[in-house]
Amino acid sequence: GDDAVVAVSQAASRDIGIGGGGLFDNLPTHTGPSTIGTNATAVKSHYTVITTRAELDKLIRRLFEVEQFSFHVNDTNSNERSSCYDKLPPLGVAIGLGNGEASYIDLENFDGGRDEAIPPLKDVFTNIYLDKCAHDAKRNFGALLKLGIKPEPVKDDVMIAAYLLDPGRTNYPIDFLAQAYLDTDIARSVPEGFDEVTFRILETADLTSRLAPVLRGLIRSNKLEKIYADIEMPTIDVLTEIELVGMKVD
C-alpha cells in the first residue's frame, strides 16, 4: 500500500529533535473500510505534537468541525494497574479526529507549563456539544480527573462496544480491534523524531476515532443500542467513582 504520512509541526519539532519539521514516509499506511465487508481504503496518518497555545487553539477549532473526537492519555507515569484513585496527572493527551489526523498535547513540555494548556483542554473536554470517544474510558478518566477534567459526553468506548459484539474474549487491545474491524495493522516501526510512547498514544487515538463509528454501526445493526447506551456506558462513571472513593463491603 501507499506509505503513511506523519507530519510534525515546526513548533513541536524543536522539542522532539527535528530541525524545521518534516514529513516521514517510512510507515505502512493505515487502512480501513467504512463498514465491515467492504474493501479497505487507504487512510493517510497525519500526527502532530503540540507544545504551544497557538497550536492548541488551532486544534480546538478543528474539533468543532468533526462529529466526534477521541482522546487517549499518556499515563506511563502511573502503574499500569493503578486505580483511578492512584493515577497521576497524565504526561500528555492525544486527540484523534477520525480521518487519520491525531495530535498529542505534550503537557510536560508545553510552553508556559501545563497550566497554560489545561483550561482550554477542559473547555473542550467538558463541552456537552462535542461528542467524544475513547478506548478504555475509565482508565483515561482516572488520569484526566487529576487535572480537574471530567470528559463528557463520552458517547463511545470502543473496548466496551467490542465486548458487547464479541463477549467471548478476555481482552480487547487496540491492535486487535484495528485488525478485526478496520482491517489494518498498527505501524511496524516508529518514525524518526517520535519516541515510542508518544507515537503509540497518537496511533491509539487515531484508531479509536476511526473505530467508534464502525462499532457503533455494528451495535445498531445487532440491536444492542439500548444495552450499550443505557447499561454498559453508564457503568464507566459508576466504576470510576467506586475507584475514587472506595466501596464498603459488609
Coordinates of N, CA and C in Angstrom, one line a residue:
G1 N 0.8 -1.2 0.0 CA 0.0 0.0 0.0 C 0.9 1.2 0.0
D2 N 0.2 2.4 -0.1 CA 0.9 3.6 0.0 C 1.5 3.8 1.4
D3 N 2.5 4.6 1.5 CA 3.1 4.9 2.8 C 2.3 5.9 3.5
A4 N 2.3 5.8 4.8 CA 1.6 6.8 5.7 C 2.4 8.0 5.8
V5 N 1.7 9.1 5.9 CA 2.4 10.4 6.1 C 2.2 10.8 7.5
V6 N 3.3 11.1 8.2 CA 3.2 11.6 9.6 C 3.9 12.9 9.7
A7 N 3.1 13.9 10.0 CA 3.6 15.3 10.0 C 3.9 15.8 11.4
V8 N 4.9 16.5 11.6 CA 5.2 17.1 12.8 C 5.3 18.6 12.6
S9 N 4.6 19.4 13.5 CA 4.6 20.9 13.3 C 6.0 21.4 13.6
Q10 N 6.4 22.5 13.0 CA 7.7 23.1 13.3 C 7.8 23.5 14.8
A11 N 6.7 23.9 15.4 CA 6.7 24.3 16.8 C 7.1 23.1 17.6
A12 N 6.5 21.9 17.3 CA 6.8 20.7 18.1 C 8.1 20.2 17.8
S13 N 8.7 20.4 16.6 CA 9.9 19.7 16.2 C 11.1 20.1 17.0
R14 N 11.0 21.3 17.6 CA 12.1 21.8 18.4 C 12.2 20.9 19.7
D15 N 11.1 20.3 20.1 CA 11.1 19.5 21.3 C 11.4 18.1 21.1
I16 N 11.2 17.6 19.9 CA 11.4 16.2 19.6 C 12.6 15.9 18.7
G17 N 13.4 16.9 18.6 CA 14.7 16.7 17.9 C 14.7 16.7 16.4
I18 N 13.8 17.4 15.8 CA 13.8 17.5 14.3 C 13.9 19.0 13.9
G19 N 14.9 19.2 13.1 CA 15.1 20.6 12.7 C 14.1 21.0 11.6
G20 N 13.3 22.0 12.0 CA 12.4 22.6 11.0 C 11.2 21.8 10.6
G21 N 10.9 20.7 11.3 CA 9.8 19.9 11.0 C 10.0 19.1 9.7
G22 N 9.0 18.3 9.3 CA 9.3 17.5 8.1 C 8.2 16.4 7.9
L23 N 8.3 15.7 6.8 CA 7.4 14.6 6.5 C 8.1 13.3 6.6
F24 N 7.4 12.2 7.0 CA 8.0 10.9 7.2 C 7.2 9.9 6.3
D25 N 7.9 9.2 5.5 CA 7.2 8.3 4.6 C 7.5 6.8 4.8
N26 N 8.0 6.5 6.0 CA 8.5 5.1 6.2 C 7.6 4.2 7.0
L27 N 6.3 4.6 7.1 CA 5.4 3.8 7.8 C 4.4 3.2 6.9
P28 N 3.9 2.0 7.2 CA 2.8 1.4 6.4 C 1.6 2.2 6.5
T29 N 0.8 2.3 5.5 CA -0.4 3.1 5.5 C -1.5 2.4 6.4
H30 N -2.1 3.1 7.3 CA -3.3 2.6 8.0 C -4.4 2.5 7.0
T31 N -5.1 1.3 6.9 CA -6.2 1.2 6.0 C -7.4 0.8 6.8
G32 N -8.6 1.1 6.3 CA -9.8 0.7 7.0 C -11.0 0.9 6.2
P33 N -12.0 -0.1 6.1 CA -13.2 0.1 5.4 C -14.2 0.9 6.3
S34 N -15.1 1.6 5.6 CA -16.1 2.4 6.3 C -17.1 1.4 7.0
T35 N -17.3 0.3 6.5 CA -18.1 -0.7 7.1 C -17.5 -2.1 6.9
I36 N -17.8 -3.0 7.8 CA -17.2 -4.4 7.7 C -17.7 -5.0 6.4
G37 N -16.8 -5.7 5.7 CA -17.2 -6.4 4.5 C -16.9 -5.6 3.2
T38 N -16.5 -4.3 3.3 CA -16.2 -3.6 2.1 C -14.7 -3.6 1.9
N39 N -14.2 -3.2 0.8 CA -12.8 -3.2 0.5 C -12.2 -2.0 1.3
A40 N -10.9 -2.3 1.9 CA -10.3 -1.3 2.6 C -9.8 -0.1 1.7
T41 N -9.9 1.1 2.3 CA -9.4 2.3 1.6 C -8.2 2.9 2.4
A42 N -7.2 3.4 1.7 CA -6.1 3.9 2.4 C -6.4 5.2 3.2
V43 N -5.9 5.2 4.4 CA -6.1 6.4 5.2 C -4.7 7.0 5.6
K44 N -4.4 8.2 5.2 CA -3.1 8.8 5.5 C -3.1 9.2 6.9
S45 N -2.1 8.9 7.6 CA -2.0 9.3 9.0 C -1.2 10.6 9.1
H46 N -1.7 11.6 9.8 CA -1.1 12.9 10.0 C -1.0 13.2 11.5
Y47 N 0.1 12.9 12.1 CA 0.3 13.1 13.5 C 1.1 14.3 13.9
T48 N 0.7 15.0 14.9 CA 1.3 16.3 15.3 C 1.5 16.3 16.8
V49 N 2.6 16.9 17.2 CA 2.9 17.1 18.6 C 2.8 18.6 18.9
I50 N 2.0 18.9 19.9 CA 1.6 20.3 20.2 C 2.3 20.7 21.5
T51 N 3.0 21.9 21.4 CA 3.6 22.4 22.6 C 3.4 23.9 22.9
T52 N 2.5 24.5 22.0 CA 2.3 25.9 22.2 C 0.8 26.2 22.2
R53 N 0.4 27.3 22.8 CA -1.0 27.7 22.9 C -1.6 27.9 21.5
A54 N -0.8 28.5 20.6 CA -1.3 28.8 19.3 C -1.7 27.5 18.5
E55 N -0.8 26.5 18.7 CA -1.1 25.2 18.0 C -2.3 24.5 18.7
L56 N -2.4 24.6 20.0 CA -3.6 24.0 20.7 C -4.9 24.7 20.3
D57 N -4.8 26.0 20.2 CA -6.0 26.8 19.7 C -6.5 26.4 18.3
K58 N -5.5 26.1 17.5 CA -5.8 25.7 16.1 C -6.5 24.3 16.1
L59 N -5.9 23.4 17.0 CA -6.6 22.1 17.1 C -8.0 22.2 17.6
I60 N -8.2 23.0 18.6 CA -9.5 23.2 19.2 C -10.5 23.6 18.2
R61 N -10.1 24.5 17.3 CA -11.0 25.0 16.2 C -11.4 23.8 15.3
R62 N -10.5 22.9 15.1 CA -10.8 21.7 14.3 C -11.8 20.8 14.9
L63 N -11.8 20.8 16.3 CA -12.7 19.9 17.0 C -14.2 20.2 16.7
F64 N -14.4 21.5 16.4 CA -15.8 21.9 16.2 C -16.3 21.6 14.7
E65 N -15.3 21.0 14.0 CA -15.6 20.7 12.6 C -15.9 19.2 12.4
V66 N -15.7 18.4 13.4 CA -15.9 16.9 13.3 C -17.0 16.5 14.2
E67 N -17.6 15.3 13.8 CA -18.8 14.8 14.5 C -18.4 14.3 15.9
Q68 N -17.2 13.8 16.1 CA -16.8 13.2 17.3 C -15.3 13.1 17.3
F69 N -14.7 13.3 18.5 CA -13.2 13.1 18.6 C -12.9 12.2 19.7
S70 N -11.7 11.5 19.6 CA -11.3 10.6 20.6 C -10.2 11.2 21.4
F71 N -10.0 10.6 22.6 CA -8.9 11.0 23.5 C -8.2 9.8 24.1
H72 N -6.9 10.0 24.3 CA -6.1 8.9 24.9 C -4.9 9.5 25.7
V73 N -4.8 9.2 27.0 CA -3.8 9.9 27.8 C -2.5 9.1 27.8
N74 N -1.4 9.8 28.1 CA -0.1 9.3 28.3 C 0.0 9.1 29.8
D75 N -0.3 7.9 30.3 CA -0.3 7.7 31.8 C 0.8 6.7 32.2
T76 N 1.9 6.8 31.4 CA 3.0 5.9 31.6 C 3.7 6.2 32.9
N77 N 3.4 7.3 33.5 CA 4.0 7.7 34.8 C 3.2 7.0 36.0
S78 N 2.1 6.3 35.7 CA 1.4 5.6 36.7 C 1.5 4.1 36.5
N79 N 1.4 3.3 37.6 CA 1.4 1.9 37.4 C 0.3 1.4 36.5
E80 N 0.6 0.5 35.7 CA -0.4 0.0 34.7 C -1.7 -0.4 35.4
R81 N -1.6 -1.0 36.6 CA -2.8 -1.5 37.3 C -3.4 -0.5 38.3
S82 N -2.9 0.8 38.2 CA -3.4 1.8 39.2 C -4.9 2.0 39.0
S83 N -5.6 2.2 40.2 CA -7.0 2.5 40.1 C -7.1 4.0 39.8
C84 N -8.3 4.5 39.6 CA -8.5 5.9 39.3 C -7.9 6.8 40.5
Y85 N -8.1 6.3 41.7 CA -7.6 7.0 42.9 C -6.1 7.2 42.9
D86 N -5.4 6.2 42.4 CA -3.9 6.2 42.4 C -3.3 6.8 41.2
K87 N -4.0 7.1 40.2 CA -3.5 7.6 38.9 C -2.8 9.0 39.2
L88 N -1.7 9.2 38.5 CA -1.1 10.5 38.5 C -1.6 11.4 37.3
P89 N -1.4 12.7 37.4 CA -1.8 13.5 36.2 C -1.0 13.0 35.0
P90 N -1.7 13.0 33.8 CA -1.0 12.5 32.6 C 0.1 13.4 32.1
L91 N 1.1 12.7 31.4 CA 2.2 13.5 30.8 C 1.8 14.2 29.6
G92 N 0.7 13.7 29.0 CA 0.1 14.3 27.8 C -1.1 13.7 27.4
V93 N -1.8 14.2 26.4 CA -3.1 13.6 25.9 C -3.1 13.7 24.4
A94 N -3.6 12.7 23.7 CA -3.7 12.7 22.3 C -5.2 12.8 21.9
I95 N -5.5 13.4 20.8 CA -6.8 13.6 20.3 C -6.8 13.2 18.9
G96 N -7.8 12.3 18.5 CA -8.0 11.8 17.1 C -9.2 12.4 16.5
L97 N -9.2 12.7 15.2 CA -10.3 13.4 14.6 C -11.1 12.4 13.7
G98 N -10.7 11.2 13.6 CA -11.5 10.2 12.8 C -11.1 10.1 11.3
N99 N -10.1 10.8 10.9 CA -9.8 10.8 9.5 C -8.3 10.6 9.3
G100 N -7.6 10.1 10.3 CA -6.2 9.8 10.2 C -5.4 10.9 10.9
E101 N -6.0 12.0 11.3 CA -5.4 13.1 12.0 C -5.4 12.8 13.5
A102 N -4.3 13.1 14.1 CA -4.2 13.0 15.6 C -3.1 13.9 16.1
S103 N -3.4 14.5 17.2 CA -2.5 15.5 17.8 C -2.2 15.1 19.3
Y104 N -0.9 15.2 19.7 CA -0.5 14.9 21.1 C -0.2 16.2 21.7
I105 N -0.9 16.6 22.8 CA -0.6 17.7 23.6 C 0.4 17.3 24.6
D106 N 1.6 17.8 24.5 CA 2.7 17.4 25.4 C 2.7 18.3 26.6
L107 N 2.1 17.9 27.7 CA 1.9 18.7 28.9 C 3.2 18.9 29.6
E108 N 4.1 18.0 29.4 CA 5.4 18.1 30.1 C 6.3 19.1 29.5
N109 N 6.1 19.4 28.2 CA 7.0 20.4 27.5 C 6.2 21.5 27.0
F110 N 5.0 21.8 27.5 CA 4.2 22.9 27.0 C 4.7 24.2 27.3
D111 N 4.8 25.1 26.4 CA 5.3 26.5 26.6 C 4.5 27.2 27.7
G112 N 5.1 27.7 28.7 CA 4.4 28.3 29.8 C 4.0 27.3 30.9
G113 N 4.3 26.0 30.7 CA 3.9 25.0 31.7 C 2.5 24.4 31.4
R114 N 2.2 23.3 32.0 CA 1.0 22.5 31.8 C -0.2 23.4 32.1
D115 N -0.1 24.3 33.1 CA -1.3 25.1 33.4 C -1.7 26.0 32.3
E116 N -0.9 26.2 31.3 CA -1.3 27.0 30.2 C -2.2 26.2 29.2
A117 N -2.1 24.9 29.3 CA -2.8 24.0 28.4 C -4.1 23.5 29.0
I118 N -4.1 23.4 30.3 CA -5.3 22.7 31.0 C -6.6 23.5 30.8
P119 N -6.7 24.8 31.0 CA -8.0 25.5 30.8 C -8.7 25.3 29.4
P120 N -7.9 25.5 28.3 CA -8.6 25.2 27.0 C -8.9 23.8 26.8
L121 N -8.1 22.9 27.3 CA -8.4 21.4 27.2 C -9.7 21.1 28.0
K122 N -9.8 21.7 29.2 CA -11.0 21.4 30.0 C -12.3 22.0 29.3
D123 N -12.1 23.1 28.6 CA -13.3 23.7 28.0 C -13.8 22.8 26.9
V124 N -13.0 22.1 26.1 CA -13.5 21.3 25.0 C -13.9 19.9 25.6
F125 N -13.1 19.4 26.6 CA -13.4 18.1 27.1 C -14.8 18.1 27.9
T126 N -15.2 19.2 28.4 CA -16.4 19.3 29.1 C -17.6 19.9 28.3
N127 N -17.3 20.3 27.1 CA -18.3 20.9 26.2 C -19.3 19.8 25.8
I128 N -20.6 20.0 26.3 CA -21.6 19.0 26.0 C -22.0 18.9 24.6
Y129 N -21.6 19.8 23.8 CA -22.0 19.8 22.3 C -20.9 19.1 21.5
L130 N -19.8 18.6 22.1 CA -18.8 17.9 21.4 C -18.7 16.5 21.9
D131 N -19.1 15.6 21.0 CA -19.2 14.1 21.4 C -17.7 13.6 21.4
K132 N -17.5 12.7 22.3 CA -16.2 12.1 22.5 C -16.2 10.6 22.5
C133 N -15.1 10.0 22.3 CA -15.0 8.5 22.4 C -13.6 8.2 22.9
A134 N -13.4 6.9 23.4 CA -12.2 6.5 24.0 C -12.0 5.0 23.9
H135 N -10.8 4.5 24.1 CA -10.6 3.1 24.3 C -10.2 2.9 25.8
D136 N -11.1 2.3 26.5 CA -11.0 2.2 28.0 C -11.1 3.5 28.6
A137 N -12.3 4.1 28.6 CA -12.6 5.4 29.1 C -12.3 5.6 30.6
K138 N -12.5 4.5 31.3 CA -12.3 4.6 32.8 C -10.8 4.9 33.1
R139 N -10.0 4.2 32.4 CA -8.5 4.4 32.6 C -8.1 5.8 32.3
N140 N -8.7 6.3 31.2 CA -8.4 7.7 30.8 C -9.0 8.7 31.8
F141 N -10.2 8.4 32.3 CA -10.8 9.3 33.3 C -9.9 9.5 34.5
G142 N -9.3 8.4 35.0 CA -8.5 8.4 36.2 C -7.4 9.4 36.1
A143 N -6.7 9.5 35.0 CA -5.6 10.5 34.9 C -6.1 11.9 34.6
L144 N -7.2 12.0 33.8 CA -7.7 13.4 33.5 C -8.3 14.0 34.7
L145 N -8.9 13.2 35.6 CA -9.5 13.8 36.8 C -8.5 14.5 37.7
K146 N -7.3 14.0 37.6 CA -6.2 14.6 38.4 C -5.8 16.0 37.8
L147 N -6.3 16.3 36.6 CA -6.2 17.7 36.1 C -7.4 18.5 36.3
G148 N -8.4 17.9 36.9 CA -9.7 18.6 37.1 C -10.6 18.5 35.9
I149 N -10.3 17.5 35.0 CA -11.1 17.4 33.8 C -11.9 16.1 33.8
K150 N -13.2 16.2 33.6 CA -14.1 15.0 33.5 C -14.8 15.1 32.1
P151 N -14.3 14.3 31.2 CA -14.8 14.4 29.8 C -16.3 14.0 29.7
E152 N -17.0 14.8 29.0 CA -18.4 14.5 28.7 C -18.9 15.3 27.6
P153 N -19.9 14.8 26.8 CA -20.3 13.4 26.9 C -19.4 12.5 26.1
V154 N -19.2 11.3 26.7 CA -18.4 10.2 26.1 C -19.4 9.3 25.5
K155 N -19.6 9.3 24.2 CA -20.7 8.5 23.6 C -20.3 7.1 23.3
D156 N -19.0 6.9 23.1 CA -18.5 5.6 22.7 C -17.2 5.2 23.5
D157 N -17.2 4.0 23.9 CA -15.9 3.3 24.4 C -15.8 2.1 23.5
V158 N -14.8 2.1 22.7 CA -14.6 1.0 21.7 C -14.3 -0.3 22.3
M159 N -13.7 -0.3 23.5 CA -13.4 -1.5 24.2 C -14.7 -2.1 24.7
I160 N -15.7 -1.3 25.2 CA -16.9 -1.8 25.7 C -17.8 -2.3 24.5
A161 N -17.8 -1.5 23.4 CA -18.5 -1.9 22.2 C -18.1 -3.2 21.7
A162 N -16.7 -3.4 21.7 CA -16.2 -4.7 21.2 C -16.6 -5.8 22.1
Y163 N -16.6 -5.6 23.4 CA -17.1 -6.6 24.3 C -18.5 -7.1 24.0
L164 N -19.4 -6.1 23.8 CA -20.8 -6.4 23.5 C -20.9 -7.3 22.2
L165 N -20.1 -6.9 21.3 CA -20.2 -7.6 20.0 C -19.5 -9.0 20.0
D166 N -18.5 -9.2 20.9 CA -17.8 -10.4 21.0 C -17.4 -10.7 22.4
P167 N -18.4 -11.1 23.3 CA -18.1 -11.2 24.7 C -17.3 -12.4 25.1
G168 N -16.9 -13.2 24.2 CA -16.1 -14.4 24.5 C -14.7 -14.2 24.7
R169 N -14.2 -13.0 24.3 CA -12.8 -12.7 24.5 C -12.5 -12.2 25.9
T170 N -11.2 -12.3 26.3 CA -10.8 -11.8 27.7 C -10.3 -10.4 27.6
N171 N -9.8 -9.9 26.5 CA -9.3 -8.5 26.4 C -9.5 -8.0 25.0
Y172 N -9.5 -6.7 24.8 CA -9.8 -6.1 23.6 C -8.7 -4.9 23.3
P173 N -7.5 -5.3 23.1 CA -6.5 -4.3 22.8 C -6.7 -3.6 21.5
I174 N -6.2 -2.4 21.4 CA -6.4 -1.6 20.2 C -5.9 -2.2 18.9
D175 N -4.8 -2.9 19.0 CA -4.2 -3.5 17.8 C -5.2 -4.6 17.3
F176 N -5.8 -5.4 18.2 CA -6.7 -6.4 17.8 C -8.0 -5.8 17.1
L177 N -8.5 -4.8 17.8 CA -9.7 -4.1 17.3 C -9.5 -3.5 15.9
A178 N -8.3 -2.9 15.7 CA -8.0 -2.3 14.4 C -7.9 -3.4 13.3
Q179 N -7.3 -4.5 13.6 CA -7.2 -5.6 12.6 C -8.6 -6.2 12.4
A180 N -9.4 -6.4 13.4 CA -10.7 -7.0 13.3 C -11.7 -6.2 12.6
Y181 N -11.7 -4.9 12.9 CA -12.8 -4.0 12.4 C -12.5 -3.0 11.4
L182 N -11.2 -2.7 11.3 CA -10.7 -1.7 10.3 C -9.8 -2.4 9.2
D183 N -9.5 -3.7 9.4 CA -8.6 -4.4 8.5 C -7.3 -3.6 8.4
T184 N -6.7 -3.2 9.5 CA -5.5 -2.5 9.4 C -4.6 -3.0 10.6
D185 N -3.3 -2.9 10.4 CA -2.3 -3.2 11.4 C -1.7 -1.9 12.0
I186 N -1.3 -2.0 13.2 CA -0.6 -0.9 13.8 C 0.8 -0.8 13.1
A187 N 1.4 0.4 13.1 CA 2.7 0.6 12.4 C 3.7 -0.4 12.9
R188 N 4.6 -0.9 12.0 CA 5.6 -1.9 12.5 C 6.8 -1.2 13.1
S189 N 7.0 0.1 12.8 CA 8.1 0.9 13.4 C 7.7 2.3 13.6
V190 N 8.4 2.9 14.5 CA 8.2 4.3 14.9 C 9.1 5.2 14.0
P191 N 8.5 6.3 13.4 CA 9.3 7.1 12.5 C 10.4 7.9 13.3
E192 N 11.4 8.3 12.6 CA 12.4 9.1 13.2 C 11.8 10.4 13.8
G193 N 12.2 10.8 15.0 CA 11.7 12.1 15.5 C 10.6 11.8 16.6
F194 N 10.0 10.6 16.6 CA 9.0 10.3 17.6 C 9.6 9.3 18.6
D195 N 9.3 9.5 19.9 CA 9.6 8.4 20.8 C 8.4 7.4 20.7
E196 N 8.7 6.2 21.2 CA 7.8 5.1 21.1 C 6.4 5.4 21.8
V197 N 6.5 5.9 23.0 CA 5.3 6.2 23.8 C 4.4 7.2 23.1
T198 N 5.0 8.3 22.7 CA 4.2 9.4 22.1 C 3.5 8.9 20.8
F199 N 4.3 8.2 20.0 CA 3.7 7.7 18.7 C 2.6 6.7 19.0
R200 N 2.7 5.8 19.9 CA 1.7 4.8 20.1 C 0.4 5.4 20.7
I201 N 0.6 6.4 21.5 CA -0.6 7.1 22.0 C -1.3 7.9 20.9
L202 N -0.6 8.5 20.0 CA -1.2 9.1 18.9 C -1.9 8.1 18.0
E203 N -1.3 7.0 17.8 CA -1.8 5.9 17.0 C -3.1 5.4 17.6
T204 N -3.1 5.2 18.9 CA -4.3 4.7 19.6 C -5.5 5.7 19.5
A205 N -5.2 7.0 19.7 CA -6.2 8.0 19.5 C -6.8 8.0 18.1
D206 N -5.9 7.9 17.1 CA -6.3 7.9 15.7 C -7.2 6.7 15.4
L207 N -6.8 5.5 15.8 CA -7.5 4.3 15.5 C -8.8 4.2 16.3
T208 N -8.8 4.7 17.5 CA -10.1 4.8 18.3 C -11.1 5.7 17.7
S209 N -10.7 6.8 17.1 CA -11.6 7.7 16.5 C -12.2 7.1 15.2
R210 N -11.5 6.3 14.6 CA -12.0 5.6 13.4 C -12.8 4.3 13.7
L211 N -12.5 3.7 14.8 CA -13.2 2.5 15.2 C -14.6 2.9 15.7
A212 N -14.7 4.0 16.4 CA -16.0 4.3 17.1 C -17.2 4.2 16.1
P213 N -17.2 4.9 15.0 CA -18.4 4.8 14.1 C -18.7 3.5 13.5
V214 N -17.6 2.7 13.3 CA -17.8 1.3 12.8 C -18.4 0.4 13.8
L215 N -17.9 0.5 15.0 CA -18.5 -0.3 16.1 C -19.9 0.1 16.5
R216 N -20.1 1.4 16.4 CA -21.5 1.9 16.7 C -22.5 1.4 15.7
G217 N -22.1 1.4 14.4 CA -22.9 0.8 13.4 C -23.2 -0.7 13.6
L218 N -22.2 -1.4 14.1 CA -22.5 -2.8 14.3 C -23.4 -3.0 15.6
I219 N -23.2 -2.2 16.6 CA -24.0 -2.2 17.7 C -25.5 -2.0 17.3
R220 N -25.7 -1.0 16.4 CA -27.0 -0.7 15.9 C -27.6 -1.9 15.1
S221 N -26.8 -2.4 14.2 CA -27.4 -3.5 13.4 C -27.6 -4.8 14.2
N222 N -27.0 -4.9 15.3 CA -27.2 -6.1 16.1 C -28.2 -5.8 17.2
K223 N -28.9 -4.6 17.1 CA -29.9 -4.2 18.1 C -29.4 -4.3 19.5
L224 N -28.2 -3.7 19.7 CA -27.7 -3.7 21.1 C -27.6 -2.3 21.6
E225 N -28.2 -1.3 20.9 CA -28.0 0.1 21.3 C -28.5 0.4 22.7
K226 N -29.6 -0.2 23.1 CA -30.2 0.1 24.4 C -29.3 -0.4 25.5
I227 N -28.8 -1.6 25.3 CA -27.9 -2.2 26.3 C -26.6 -1.4 26.4
Y228 N -26.1 -1.0 25.2 CA -24.8 -0.2 25.1 C -25.0 1.1 25.8
A229 N -26.0 1.9 25.4 CA -26.1 3.3 25.8 C -26.7 3.4 27.2
D230 N -27.6 2.5 27.6 CA -28.4 2.7 28.9 C -27.8 1.8 30.0
I231 N -27.0 0.8 29.7 CA -26.5 -0.1 30.7 C -25.0 0.0 30.8
E232 N -24.3 -0.4 29.7 CA -22.9 -0.5 29.7 C -22.1 0.8 29.8
M233 N -22.5 1.8 29.0 CA -21.7 3.1 29.1 C -21.9 3.8 30.4
P234 N -23.1 3.8 31.0 CA -23.2 4.5 32.3 C -22.3 3.8 33.4
T235 N -22.0 2.5 33.3 CA -21.2 1.9 34.3 C -19.8 2.5 34.4
I236 N -19.3 3.2 33.4 CA -18.0 3.8 33.4 C -17.9 4.8 34.5
D237 N -18.9 5.6 34.6 CA -18.9 6.6 35.7 C -19.0 6.0 37.1
V238 N -19.9 4.9 37.2 CA -20.0 4.2 38.4 C -18.7 3.6 38.9
L239 N -18.1 2.9 38.0 CA -16.8 2.2 38.4 C -15.7 3.3 38.7
T240 N -15.7 4.4 38.0 CA -14.7 5.4 38.2 C -14.9 6.0 39.6
E241 N -16.2 6.2 40.0 CA -16.5 6.8 41.3 C -16.1 5.8 42.4
I242 N -16.4 4.5 42.2 CA -16.0 3.5 43.2 C -14.5 3.4 43.4
E243 N -13.8 3.5 42.3 CA -12.3 3.5 42.5 C -11.8 4.8 43.1
L244 N -12.5 5.9 43.0 CA -12.0 7.1 43.6 C -12.3 7.2 45.1
V245 N -13.5 6.7 45.5 CA -13.9 6.8 46.9 C -13.9 5.5 47.7
G246 N -13.8 4.4 47.0 CA -13.8 3.1 47.7 C -15.2 2.6 47.8
M247 N -15.2 1.3 48.3 CA -16.5 0.7 48.5 C -16.5 -0.1 49.8
K248 N -17.5 0.1 50.6 CA -17.5 -0.6 51.9 C -18.2 -2.0 51.7
V249 N -17.5 -3.0 52.1 CA -18.0 -4.4 52.0 C -18.4 -4.9 53.4
D250 N -19.6 -5.4 53.5 CA -20.1 -5.9 54.8 C -19.9 -7.4 54.7

